[in-house]
Coordinates of C-alpha atoms in Angstrom, one line a residue:
Chain A
M824 CA -14.7 -30.6 18.4
I825 CA -16.9 -30.0 15.4
Q826 CA -17.0 -32.9 12.9
K827 CA -18.3 -33.4 9.3
Q828 CA -21.4 -35.2 10.6
D829 CA -22.5 -32.0 12.2
F830 CA -23.0 -30.5 8.9
K831 CA -26.0 -30.6 6.6
K832 CA -25.2 -30.7 3.1
I833 CA -27.2 -27.9 1.3
S834 CA -25.8 -28.5 -2.2
Q835 CA -22.5 -29.7 -3.9
N836 CA -20.4 -26.9 -2.5
L837 CA -22.5 -25.6 0.6
W838 CA -22.5 -27.0 4.0
E839 CA -24.5 -25.9 7.0
I840 CA -24.3 -26.1 10.9
P841 CA -27.9 -25.9 11.9
K842 CA -29.0 -23.2 14.4
E843 CA -29.8 -26.1 17.0
F844 CA -26.1 -26.9 17.2
S845 CA -25.3 -24.3 20.0
P846 CA -27.9 -22.4 22.0
E847 CA -25.8 -19.2 21.4
M848 CA -26.7 -19.4 17.6
R849 CA -29.2 -17.1 16.2
T850 CA -29.0 -18.4 12.8
P851 CA -27.4 -21.4 11.0
A852 CA -23.7 -21.0 9.9
R853 CA -22.9 -21.8 6.2
I854 CA -19.6 -22.6 4.5
Y855 CA -19.0 -22.6 0.7
A856 CA -16.5 -25.4 0.1
S857 CA -15.9 -28.8 -1.5
E858 CA -16.0 -31.9 0.7
E859 CA -12.4 -32.2 0.5
M860 CA -11.9 -28.6 1.4
L861 CA -14.2 -29.0 4.4
T862 CA -12.1 -31.8 5.9
K863 CA -9.2 -29.4 5.9
I864 CA -11.2 -26.4 7.1
L865 CA -12.1 -28.6 10.2
E866 CA -8.4 -28.8 11.2
D867 CA -8.3 -25.4 12.7
R868 CA -10.8 -23.3 14.7
S869 CA -12.4 -21.4 12.0
V870 CA -15.7 -23.2 12.1
N871 CA -16.0 -22.4 15.8
Q872 CA -15.5 -18.8 14.9
L873 CA -18.2 -18.9 12.3
I874 CA -20.6 -20.3 14.7
N875 CA -19.7 -17.6 17.2
T876 CA -20.4 -15.1 14.5
A877 CA -23.8 -16.5 14.3
S878 CA -24.5 -15.3 17.7
L879 CA -24.3 -11.6 16.8
P880 CA -27.6 -9.8 17.7
G881 CA -29.6 -8.9 14.5
I882 CA -27.8 -11.4 12.2
E883 CA -29.9 -12.3 9.2
K884 CA -30.3 -15.6 7.4
H885 CA -26.9 -17.2 8.1
S886 CA -23.3 -16.5 9.1
M887 CA -21.3 -17.3 6.1
A888 CA -17.9 -18.3 5.0
M889 CA -16.2 -18.3 1.7
P890 CA -13.9 -21.2 0.6
D891 CA -10.8 -19.4 1.7
I892 CA -11.9 -19.5 5.3
H893 CA -9.2 -19.9 7.9
E894 CA -8.8 -19.3 11.6
G895 CA -8.7 -15.6 12.5
Y896 CA -10.0 -13.9 15.7
G897 CA -13.6 -13.0 16.4
F898 CA -14.9 -13.6 12.9
P899 CA -13.1 -16.3 10.9
I900 CA -11.2 -14.9 7.8
G901 CA -13.5 -15.4 4.9
G902 CA -16.5 -14.6 7.1
V903 CA -19.6 -12.6 6.0
A904 CA -22.5 -11.4 8.2
G905 CA -25.6 -9.3 7.2
I906 CA -26.9 -7.6 10.3
D907 CA -30.1 -5.6 10.4
T908 CA -29.3 -2.0 11.0
K909 CA -32.5 -1.5 12.9
T910 CA -32.2 -4.2 15.5
G911 CA -28.7 -5.3 15.2
V912 CA -25.1 -4.7 16.1
I913 CA -21.8 -3.5 14.3
S914 CA -18.7 -5.3 15.4
P915 CA -15.2 -4.0 14.7
G916 CA -14.0 -7.8 15.0
G917 CA -16.1 -8.4 11.9
V918 CA -13.8 -5.9 9.9
G919 CA -10.5 -6.5 11.6
Y920 CA -7.5 -4.4 12.3
D921 CA -6.7 -3.6 8.6
I922 CA -9.8 -1.8 7.7
N923 CA -10.4 -1.7 4.0
C924 CA -7.6 -3.9 3.1
G925 CA -8.1 -4.3 -0.6
M926 CA -7.0 -4.9 -4.1
R927 CA -6.7 -2.6 -7.0
I928 CA -5.7 -3.5 -10.6
L929 CA -4.3 -1.3 -13.4
L930 CA -4.4 -2.7 -17.0
S931 CA -1.8 -1.6 -19.6
P932 CA -2.4 -1.4 -23.2
L933 CA 0.7 -3.5 -23.8
Q934 CA 1.4 -7.3 -24.2
E935 CA 4.1 -9.1 -22.2
K936 CA 6.5 -9.2 -25.2
E937 CA 6.5 -5.6 -25.4
I938 CA 7.8 -4.9 -21.8
T939 CA 10.0 -8.0 -21.1
K940 CA 13.2 -6.0 -21.2
Y941 CA 11.8 -3.4 -18.9
I942 CA 10.5 -5.8 -16.1
E943 CA 13.6 -5.6 -13.8
K944 CA 13.8 -1.8 -14.2
L945 CA 10.2 -1.2 -13.7
S946 CA 10.1 -3.6 -10.6
Q947 CA 13.1 -1.7 -9.1
E948 CA 11.5 1.6 -9.8
I949 CA 8.3 0.7 -8.2
Q950 CA 10.1 -0.8 -5.2
E951 CA 12.0 2.3 -4.6
S952 CA 8.9 4.6 -5.0
V953 CA 6.6 2.8 -2.7
P954 CA 8.0 2.2 0.9
S955 CA 7.3 -1.1 2.6
G956 CA 7.8 -2.5 6.1
L957 CA 6.6 -1.9 9.6
G958 CA 5.7 1.8 10.3
K959 CA 7.7 2.6 7.2
G960 CA 6.5 6.0 6.1
R961 CA 7.3 8.4 3.4
K962 CA 9.8 11.3 3.9
T963 CA 7.3 13.9 4.3
K964 CA 4.4 14.0 6.7
T965 CA 0.9 15.1 5.7
D966 CA -0.4 17.9 7.6
I967 CA -3.5 17.2 9.7
S968 CA -5.9 19.5 7.8
F969 CA -5.1 17.5 4.5
L970 CA -5.2 14.3 6.4
N971 CA -8.8 15.2 7.6
K972 CA -9.7 15.9 4.1
I973 CA -8.4 12.4 3.1
L974 CA -10.4 10.9 5.9
Q975 CA -13.4 12.8 4.7
K976 CA -13.2 12.2 1.0
G977 CA -10.9 9.3 0.4
S978 CA -9.1 9.0 -3.0
Q979 CA -11.2 12.0 -4.2
A980 CA -8.9 14.2 -2.0
L981 CA -5.9 12.8 -3.8
V982 CA -7.3 13.3 -7.2
E983 CA -8.3 16.9 -6.5
K984 CA -4.6 17.4 -5.7
G985 CA -3.5 15.9 -9.0
Y986 CA -2.6 12.5 -7.7
G987 CA -4.8 10.8 -10.2
D988 CA -7.6 11.2 -12.6
Q989 CA -11.5 11.0 -12.6
E990 CA -11.3 7.6 -13.9
D991 CA -9.5 6.3 -10.7
I992 CA -12.5 7.5 -8.7
E993 CA -15.1 6.1 -11.1
N994 CA -13.5 2.6 -11.3
C995 CA -13.4 2.0 -7.5
E996 CA -15.7 0.6 -5.0
S997 CA -17.7 3.3 -3.4
K998 CA -15.9 5.6 -5.7
G999 CA -13.2 5.6 -3.2
R1000 CA -15.2 7.4 -0.6
M1001 CA -17.7 6.3 2.1
E1002 CA -19.9 9.3 2.8
S1003 CA -20.4 8.1 6.4
A1004 CA -17.0 9.1 7.4
D1005 CA -16.3 11.7 10.0
P1006 CA -12.8 12.6 10.8
S1007 CA -13.6 13.9 14.3
T1008 CA -14.3 10.4 15.3
V1009 CA -10.7 9.2 14.5
S1010 CA -8.3 9.8 17.5
D1011 CA -5.3 11.9 17.3
R1012 CA -3.2 8.9 17.8
A1013 CA -4.6 7.2 14.7
K1014 CA -4.1 10.3 12.8
Q1015 CA -0.5 10.6 13.9
R1016 CA 0.1 7.1 12.6
G1017 CA -1.4 7.9 9.3
R1018 CA 0.5 11.1 8.6
D1019 CA 3.4 9.5 6.7
Q1020 CA 1.9 6.3 5.5
I1021 CA -0.1 7.4 2.4
G1022 CA 1.4 5.6 -0.6
T1023 CA 3.0 2.9 1.6
L1024 CA 2.6 -0.9 1.2
G1025 CA 3.2 -2.4 4.7
S1026 CA 4.3 -5.8 5.1
G1027 CA 3.2 -9.4 5.6
N1028 CA 1.1 -10.6 2.6
H1029 CA 0.8 -7.0 1.0
F1030 CA 2.5 -6.9 -2.3
I1031 CA 2.5 -5.2 -5.9
E1032 CA 2.6 -7.6 -8.9
I1033 CA 3.4 -7.0 -12.5
Q1034 CA 1.2 -9.7 -14.2
K1035 CA 0.1 -10.9 -17.5
V1036 CA -3.2 -12.3 -18.6
E1037 CA -2.8 -15.9 -19.0
K1038 CA -6.3 -17.2 -19.8
I1039 CA -9.6 -15.7 -20.6
F1040 CA -12.8 -17.7 -19.5
D1041 CA -15.4 -15.3 -20.5
E1042 CA -14.5 -13.3 -23.8
Q1043 CA -17.4 -11.0 -23.7
A1044 CA -16.9 -9.8 -20.2
A1045 CA -13.2 -9.7 -20.8
K1046 CA -13.8 -7.3 -23.7
E1047 CA -16.3 -5.2 -21.6
F1048 CA -13.6 -5.0 -18.9
G1049 CA -10.7 -4.2 -21.4
I1050 CA -8.9 -7.4 -20.9
F1051 CA -7.0 -9.3 -23.5
Q1052 CA -4.7 -12.3 -23.8
N1053 CA -1.0 -11.7 -22.6
Q1054 CA -1.9 -8.2 -21.5
V1055 CA 0.3 -6.7 -18.8
A1056 CA -1.4 -5.5 -15.5
V1057 CA -0.2 -4.3 -12.1
M1058 CA -2.1 -5.7 -9.2
F1059 CA -1.6 -4.6 -5.7
H1060 CA -2.8 -5.4 -2.2
T1061 CA -2.8 -3.1 0.8
G1062 CA -5.0 -1.3 3.3
S1063 CA -5.2 1.5 5.9
R1064 CA -1.8 0.9 7.5
G1065 CA -1.3 2.2 11.1
L1066 CA -4.2 4.5 11.0
G1067 CA -6.7 1.8 10.4
H1068 CA -4.9 -0.5 13.0
Q1069 CA -5.3 2.3 15.7
V1070 CA -8.9 3.0 14.7
A1071 CA -9.8 -0.7 15.3
T1072 CA -7.8 -0.9 18.7
D1073 CA -9.4 2.3 19.9
Y1074 CA -13.1 1.2 19.1
I1075 CA -12.7 -2.4 20.2
K1076 CA -11.7 -1.0 23.4
E1077 CA -14.8 1.2 23.5
M1078 CA -17.0 -1.6 22.3
M1079 CA -15.8 -3.7 25.2
K1080 CA -17.3 -1.1 27.7
A1081 CA -20.4 -0.7 25.4
M1082 CA -21.0 -4.5 25.8
N1083 CA -21.9 -4.2 29.5
K1084 CA -24.0 -1.1 28.9
Y1085 CA -26.2 -2.8 26.3
K1086 CA -26.0 -6.2 28.1
I1087 CA -24.6 -8.0 25.2
Q1088 CA -22.9 -11.3 25.9
L1089 CA -20.8 -13.1 23.4
P1090 CA -18.6 -16.2 23.2
D1091 CA -15.5 -14.4 22.2
R1092 CA -14.5 -10.8 23.6
E1093 CA -13.0 -10.1 20.0
L1094 CA -16.6 -10.0 18.6
A1095 CA -17.2 -7.0 20.8
C1096 CA -20.0 -4.9 19.3
A1097 CA -22.6 -2.3 20.0
P1098 CA -26.0 -1.7 18.5
F1099 CA -25.6 -0.2 15.0
N1100 CA -27.9 2.8 16.1
S1101 CA -26.3 3.5 19.5
P1102 CA -23.7 6.5 19.8
E1103 CA -20.8 3.9 20.1
G1104 CA -22.0 1.9 16.9
Q1105 CA -22.3 5.2 14.9
R1106 CA -19.1 6.5 16.1
Y1107 CA -17.3 3.2 15.1
F1108 CA -19.1 3.2 11.7
S1109 CA -18.0 6.9 11.1
A1110 CA -14.4 6.2 12.1
M1111 CA -14.2 2.9 10.1
S1112 CA -15.5 4.9 7.0
A1113 CA -12.8 7.4 7.5
A1114 CA -10.2 4.7 7.8
A1115 CA -11.7 3.0 4.7
N1116 CA -11.3 6.3 2.9
Y1117 CA -7.7 6.5 4.1
A1118 CA -7.1 2.9 2.6
W1119 CA -8.5 4.0 -0.7
A1120 CA -6.3 7.2 -0.7
N1121 CA -3.3 4.9 0.1
R1122 CA -4.1 2.7 -2.8
Q1123 CA -4.6 5.8 -5.0
M1124 CA -1.2 7.2 -4.1
I1125 CA 0.4 3.8 -4.7
A1126 CA -1.4 3.8 -8.1
Y1127 CA 0.0 7.3 -8.8
H1128 CA 3.6 6.0 -8.1
I1129 CA 3.1 3.0 -10.2
K1130 CA 2.0 5.1 -13.2
K1131 CA 5.0 7.4 -12.6
S1132 CA 7.4 4.5 -12.5
W1133 CA 5.9 3.0 -15.7
E1134 CA 6.2 6.4 -17.3
K1135 CA 9.9 6.7 -16.3
T1136 CA 10.8 3.1 -17.5
I1137 CA 8.5 2.2 -20.4
G1138 CA 7.3 5.6 -21.4
K1139 CA 3.9 6.3 -23.1
E1140 CA 0.7 4.1 -22.7
K1141 CA 0.4 4.1 -19.0
P1142 CA -1.9 1.6 -17.3
T1143 CA -5.5 2.5 -16.4
P1144 CA -7.7 1.2 -13.4
L1145 CA -10.0 -1.6 -14.0
Y1146 CA -11.4 -1.6 -10.5
D1147 CA -10.6 -1.5 -6.7
V1148 CA -12.3 -3.6 -4.1
A1149 CA -12.3 -3.8 -0.3
H1150 CA -12.1 -7.2 1.6
N1151 CA -12.2 -6.1 5.2
I1152 CA -15.1 -3.7 5.6
A1153 CA -18.7 -3.3 7.0
K1154 CA -21.1 -1.5 4.6
K1155 CA -24.8 -0.3 4.7
E1156 CA -26.5 -2.2 1.8
N1157 CA -30.1 -3.0 0.8
H1158 CA -30.8 -6.7 0.5
N1159 CA -34.4 -8.0 0.0
N1160 CA -35.8 -4.5 0.8
K1161 CA -34.0 -4.4 4.2
E1162 CA -31.0 -2.3 5.2
L1163 CA -28.2 -4.4 6.4
I1164 CA -24.8 -3.7 7.8
V1165 CA -22.9 -6.2 5.8
H1166 CA -19.6 -7.3 7.5
R1167 CA -17.0 -8.7 5.1
K1168 CA -13.8 -9.9 6.8
G1169 CA -11.6 -11.4 4.2
A1170 CA -14.5 -11.5 1.6
T1171 CA -15.2 -9.3 -1.4
R1172 CA -18.3 -7.5 -2.5
A1173 CA -19.5 -8.8 -5.9
F1174 CA -22.5 -6.8 -7.2
P1175 CA -24.5 -8.1 -10.1
P1176 CA -25.2 -6.6 -13.5
N1177 CA -27.2 -3.3 -13.4
H1178 CA -26.6 -2.8 -9.7
P1179 CA -26.9 0.9 -9.0
E1180 CA -23.5 1.2 -7.1
I1181 CA -21.4 -0.1 -10.0
P1182 CA -19.8 2.0 -12.6
E1183 CA -21.9 2.5 -15.8
K1184 CA -19.4 0.7 -18.0
Y1185 CA -19.6 -2.5 -16.0
K1186 CA -23.5 -2.5 -15.7
K1187 CA -24.0 -5.0 -18.4
K1188 CA -21.5 -7.7 -17.0
G1189 CA -21.5 -7.0 -13.3
Q1190 CA -18.8 -5.7 -10.8
P1191 CA -15.3 -6.7 -11.5
V1192 CA -13.9 -8.7 -8.5
L1193 CA -10.2 -9.0 -7.9
I1194 CA -8.9 -12.2 -6.2
P1195 CA -5.2 -12.4 -5.7
G1196 CA -3.4 -15.8 -5.3
S1197 CA -0.5 -16.6 -3.2
M1198 CA 2.9 -15.2 -4.2
G1199 CA 4.1 -16.6 -7.4
T1200 CA 0.8 -18.3 -8.3
G1201 CA -2.2 -17.0 -10.5
S1202 CA -4.7 -14.3 -9.6
Y1203 CA -8.3 -13.8 -11.0
I1204 CA -10.7 -11.4 -12.2
L1205 CA -14.3 -12.5 -11.8
K1206 CA -17.7 -10.7 -12.2
G1207 CA -20.7 -10.3 -9.8
T1208 CA -23.9 -12.3 -10.5
E1209 CA -27.5 -12.3 -9.7
Q1210 CA -27.3 -15.5 -7.8
G1211 CA -24.7 -14.0 -5.4
K1212 CA -27.6 -12.5 -3.6
E1213 CA -27.6 -15.6 -1.3
S1214 CA -24.2 -14.5 0.1
W1215 CA -25.3 -10.7 0.2
H1216 CA -23.3 -10.5 -2.9
S1217 CA -20.1 -11.6 -1.4
T1218 CA -17.3 -13.8 -2.7
C1219 CA -13.9 -15.0 -1.7
H1220 CA -10.8 -12.7 -1.2
G1221 CA -7.9 -14.8 -1.9
A1222 CA -6.2 -18.3 -1.4
G1223 CA -6.5 -18.3 2.3
R1224 CA -3.5 -19.6 4.5
A1225 CA -3.2 -23.4 4.8
M1226 CA 0.1 -23.4 6.9
S1227 CA 1.1 -21.2 9.9
R1228 CA 3.8 -18.7 9.4
K1229 CA 5.9 -20.5 12.0
Q1230 CA 5.6 -23.7 10.3
A1231 CA 6.4 -22.1 6.8
I1232 CA 9.6 -20.5 8.1
K1233 CA 10.6 -23.9 9.6
T1234 CA 10.0 -26.0 6.6
I1235 CA 10.5 -23.6 3.5
S1236 CA 13.7 -21.8 2.4
G1237 CA 12.9 -18.3 1.1
Q1238 CA 16.1 -18.4 -1.1
E1239 CA 14.9 -21.6 -2.6
I1240 CA 11.4 -20.2 -3.4
I1241 CA 13.2 -17.1 -5.0
R1242 CA 15.2 -19.5 -7.2
E1243 CA 12.3 -21.8 -8.0
L1244 CA 10.1 -18.7 -9.0
K1245 CA 13.0 -17.3 -11.1
G1246 CA 13.0 -20.8 -13.0
K1247 CA 9.5 -20.0 -14.0
G1248 CA 10.3 -16.5 -15.0
I1249 CA 9.0 -14.8 -12.0
L1250 CA 11.2 -11.9 -10.5
I1251 CA 10.9 -11.6 -6.6
K1252 CA 11.8 -8.3 -5.1
S1253 CA 12.0 -8.6 -1.2
K1254 CA 14.5 -7.7 1.5
S1255 CA 13.5 -10.5 3.6
N1256 CA 14.1 -14.3 3.0
K1257 CA 11.9 -15.0 6.0
G1258 CA 9.2 -13.0 4.6
V1259 CA 9.4 -14.9 1.2
A1260 CA 9.2 -18.4 3.2
E1261 CA 6.1 -17.0 5.1
E1262 CA 4.3 -16.2 1.9
A1263 CA 5.5 -19.2 -0.1
P1264 CA 2.8 -20.8 -2.3
Q1265 CA 2.9 -24.0 -0.2
A1266 CA 1.6 -22.0 2.9
Y1267 CA -1.5 -21.2 1.0
K1268 CA -4.6 -23.0 -0.4
D1269 CA -4.7 -23.6 -4.0
I1270 CA -6.3 -20.4 -5.6
D1271 CA -7.6 -22.4 -8.6
Q1272 CA -9.7 -24.6 -6.3
V1273 CA -10.9 -21.7 -4.1
V1274 CA -12.1 -19.7 -7.2
E1275 CA -13.7 -22.8 -8.7
I1276 CA -16.0 -23.1 -5.8
V1277 CA -17.3 -19.6 -6.0
H1278 CA -17.6 -20.0 -9.8
Q1279 CA -19.6 -23.3 -9.4
A1280 CA -21.7 -21.8 -6.7
N1281 CA -22.4 -18.7 -8.8
L1282 CA -21.3 -16.3 -6.2
S1283 CA -19.1 -14.8 -8.8
K1284 CA -17.9 -16.1 -12.4
K1285 CA -14.5 -16.3 -13.7
V1286 CA -13.5 -13.8 -16.4
A1287 CA -9.7 -14.1 -16.6
K1288 CA -6.6 -15.5 -14.8
L1289 CA -3.5 -13.7 -14.5
I1290 CA 0.1 -14.9 -13.6
P1291 CA 2.9 -12.8 -12.2
L1292 CA 6.0 -11.7 -14.0
A1293 CA 7.4 -9.8 -11.0
V1294 CA 6.5 -9.5 -7.4
I1295 CA 7.4 -6.6 -5.1
K1296 CA 6.8 -7.8 -1.6
G1297 CA 5.9 -5.8 1.4
D1298 CA 8.8 -6.4 3.7
Chain B
M1348 CA 9.9 -20.1 30.6
K1349 CA 8.7 -16.6 29.8
Y1350 CA 6.5 -17.4 26.9
K1351 CA 6.2 -20.0 24.1
Q1352 CA 4.9 -19.6 20.5
I1353 CA 1.8 -21.6 19.6
D1354 CA 0.7 -22.6 16.1
H1355 CA -1.8 -20.3 14.4
P1356 CA -2.5 -20.4 10.7
A1357 CA -2.3 -16.6 10.1
D1358 CA -1.2 -14.8 13.0
I1359 CA 1.0 -15.3 15.9
K1360 CA -0.2 -16.7 19.2
V1361 CA 1.9 -16.9 22.2
R1362 CA 1.3 -18.5 25.8
V1363 CA 2.9 -16.2 28.4
F1364 CA 4.0 -17.4 31.9
G1365 CA 4.8 -15.5 35.1
K1366 CA 5.0 -16.0 38.8
T1367 CA 3.0 -12.6 39.3
K1368 CA 0.7 -10.6 37.1
K1369 CA 3.5 -8.0 36.8
E1370 CA 5.7 -10.7 35.4
I1371 CA 3.0 -11.6 32.9
F1372 CA 3.0 -8.0 31.7
L1373 CA 6.8 -8.1 31.4
N1374 CA 7.0 -11.3 29.7
A1375 CA 4.2 -10.4 27.2
L1376 CA 6.1 -7.2 26.4
K1377 CA 9.1 -9.5 25.8
A1378 CA 7.1 -11.6 23.4
L1379 CA 5.9 -8.5 21.6
N1380 CA 9.5 -7.3 21.2
D1381 CA 10.8 -10.6 19.9
I1382 CA 8.0 -10.9 17.3
L1383 CA 8.9 -7.4 16.0
E1384 CA 12.5 -8.4 15.5
P1385 CA 13.9 -4.9 16.0
E1386 CA 17.3 -3.7 15.0
I1387 CA 18.3 -2.1 18.2
E1388 CA 20.4 1.0 18.5
E1389 CA 22.3 2.3 21.5
K1390 CA 20.1 5.3 22.5
Q1391 CA 18.3 4.6 25.8
T1392 CA 14.6 5.7 26.0
Q1393 CA 11.8 5.8 28.4
E1394 CA 8.0 6.3 28.2
E1395 CA 5.3 7.0 30.9
I1396 CA 2.2 5.1 30.6
E1397 CA -1.1 5.2 32.6
L1398 CA -4.0 3.0 31.7
E1399 CA -7.4 2.1 33.2
S1400 CA -9.5 -0.8 32.1
T1401 CA -12.3 -3.1 33.1
S1402 CA -10.3 -6.4 33.9
I1403 CA -6.7 -7.6 34.1
E1404 CA -7.1 -9.3 30.7
N1405 CA -8.3 -6.1 29.0
L1406 CA -5.6 -4.1 30.8
L1407 CA -2.9 -6.4 29.5
I1408 CA -4.1 -6.1 25.9
E1409 CA -4.6 -2.3 26.2
F1410 CA -1.0 -2.1 27.7
L1411 CA 0.5 -4.1 24.8
N1412 CA -1.3 -2.0 22.2
E1413 CA -0.1 1.2 24.0
A1414 CA 3.6 -0.1 23.8
L1415 CA 3.0 -1.0 20.2
Y1416 CA 1.8 2.6 19.5
F1417 CA 4.9 4.1 20.9
T1418 CA 7.1 1.5 19.3
E1419 CA 5.7 2.2 16.0
T1420 CA 5.5 6.1 16.3
K1421 CA 8.7 6.6 18.1
K1422 CA 10.7 3.8 16.7
E1423 CA 11.6 2.5 20.2
I1424 CA 11.5 -0.8 21.9
Y1425 CA 10.8 -1.4 25.7
Q1426 CA 12.5 -4.0 27.7
D1427 CA 11.8 -3.0 31.3
I1428 CA 8.8 -1.9 33.2
D1429 CA 8.9 0.1 36.4
F1430 CA 5.5 -0.2 38.0
K1431 CA 4.4 2.8 39.9
E1432 CA 0.8 1.6 40.5
F1433 CA -0.7 -1.7 39.4
N1434 CA -3.9 -3.6 40.0
D1435 CA -6.4 -5.6 37.9
E1436 CA -7.9 -2.4 36.4
K1437 CA -5.1 0.1 36.4
I1438 CA -1.4 0.5 35.5
K1439 CA 0.8 3.5 36.0
A1440 CA 4.5 2.7 34.9
T1441 CA 7.6 3.9 33.2
L1442 CA 8.8 1.9 30.2
Y1443 CA 12.5 1.6 29.7
G1444 CA 13.9 0.7 26.3
Q1445 CA 16.0 1.6 23.3
A1446 CA 15.7 3.1 19.9
A1447 CA 15.3 0.9 17.0
K1448 CA 16.4 1.4 13.6
E1449 CA 13.8 -0.9 12.1
F1450 CA 11.6 -3.9 12.7
K1451 CA 11.4 -7.0 10.4
Q1452 CA 7.9 -8.1 11.5
E1453 CA 4.9 -5.9 11.6
I1454 CA 2.2 -6.4 14.3
K1455 CA -1.1 -4.7 13.6
A1456 CA -2.4 -5.1 17.4
A1457 CA -2.7 -7.5 20.1
T1458 CA -6.1 -8.9 20.2
Y1459 CA -8.6 -9.9 22.9
H1460 CA -9.3 -13.2 21.2
E1461 CA -10.1 -16.0 23.6
L1462 CA -8.1 -14.2 26.2
E1463 CA -8.1 -15.7 29.7
F1464 CA -5.8 -15.3 32.7
K1465 CA -5.2 -18.6 34.5
K1466 CA -3.4 -19.6 37.7
Q1467 CA -1.8 -23.1 37.8
D1468 CA 0.7 -24.4 40.2
D1469 CA 1.6 -21.1 41.7
Q1470 CA 1.9 -19.7 38.1
Y1471 CA -0.1 -17.4 36.0
Q1472 CA -0.4 -17.9 32.3
T1473 CA -2.3 -16.3 29.5
T1474 CA -2.6 -16.7 25.6
I1475 CA -2.4 -13.7 23.5
L1476 CA -3.1 -13.7 19.8
F1477 CA -1.2 -10.9 17.8
D1478 CA -2.5 -9.8 14.4
I1479 CA 0.4 -9.5 12.1

């Protein structure tokens, strides 16, 4: 049982388990959290998982966790590990099953008062045009040759076909395409699962929200990002769907065998990994990149349908993309003149001003970072900072669960939540009361507190807060 | 008891019981089905499976992910297993089930997280974490 005494306090919101704590640790493990949050974090097994993460061969500096850390499997959710590509490993368990699950936000040129009367209709239209639910696909199946193109080129493949504009590509992490993708490393099974799911939301905590800008913290950055008070925006959360789940399943199985071959021993099977430069490691990286491209294409198609729905109900002045970020991914990045494979599982990349990999128009202020809160609460837009280098330029990804789904269903009424939120002027579109209870605000940590920690720790800085007007839940 | 659900902050964890290893496979499949909350239709279905793995634990997870793959792509749910061949590293079987109109819960995968097969008082048990 890990206790608070086992931690060394590094600064106000940074805690460390020293390397000496366990013989398996190759580096210390660090958590960004307030003292109060740390007490809560110790209630589940997430710190054990962070300690396990510190045992991965080639890990540099520390295993790290963001303040929204909670228990997952393999890595904790909110976990970050930078691993030397020359000497270290790549672990599918450090990315998870929903490869490139992430966020995108579209900003409209309109204020809340200009669209109030259209909210119901717009939500309805979006709900009808973006299918949700397990394995729920679109009516038409993409042919395999176009699917391969999507795996290769990500959202660029869709834009070339008319499902978007050049600005969608520009304003997206990695321009919506990881060059390392190789469709031949993705199994036929994964491809079959992906054929009818481009442009689908999925279920669980996936959502589309119509929001308004409630507060601006950084006037200058907001201006550069095109954000203004009371502005209406559409934010959504989804990933690579069944295709990504299958890629993870296929490669965790393969890594399990590779572990014996490379004589790697780890405290949890779910951390299964292979040297980054081994055939198994490279194949996984190519397949994961392809699944990441699929996720960007999925979000691109959803953005296309949102814009269509907007056009149909409100008309002109469609929303345009601010940015799109991944929060379950492993990427090759240069940090301190070393190439690392940075695993972010429930963590968001937050590059600083002037970083070569961010769009020209954000160079002055830093990369926009999108952090959703729980259903019916606020979401944040932040910006990357220079000081973020201590976390490999990573920040939090959301509120983080505080209550199990089982507990939530037992103690919270979905219908009551819908009524409560309606009272606050928030419309909930969901086919499942149980799903609403699972995702109730009470089941999550307080997003304001989580964001405050990364803001104070300078991992990323607050630009604006948005609150929902309508939520279309993945059922 | 075939299985019981254990609290987990984000996903679904179940402890599965069985007098034999075969029963563990059957009860784990039952847990998977119950989590999915399918809307079952009358049409009967069956699926042949054949898997090889490195241990009974890994075989169980790969078996569940195999069933999950067919469940999602064919919209079917499997309630019974006819084992043709079964040992710690191999399973050859026919899965019997029914078509399903839809599922209320999505499962991304069965995970290998802290997986362990234990035998206690003549009964096997194992804990499985499903990523949902």
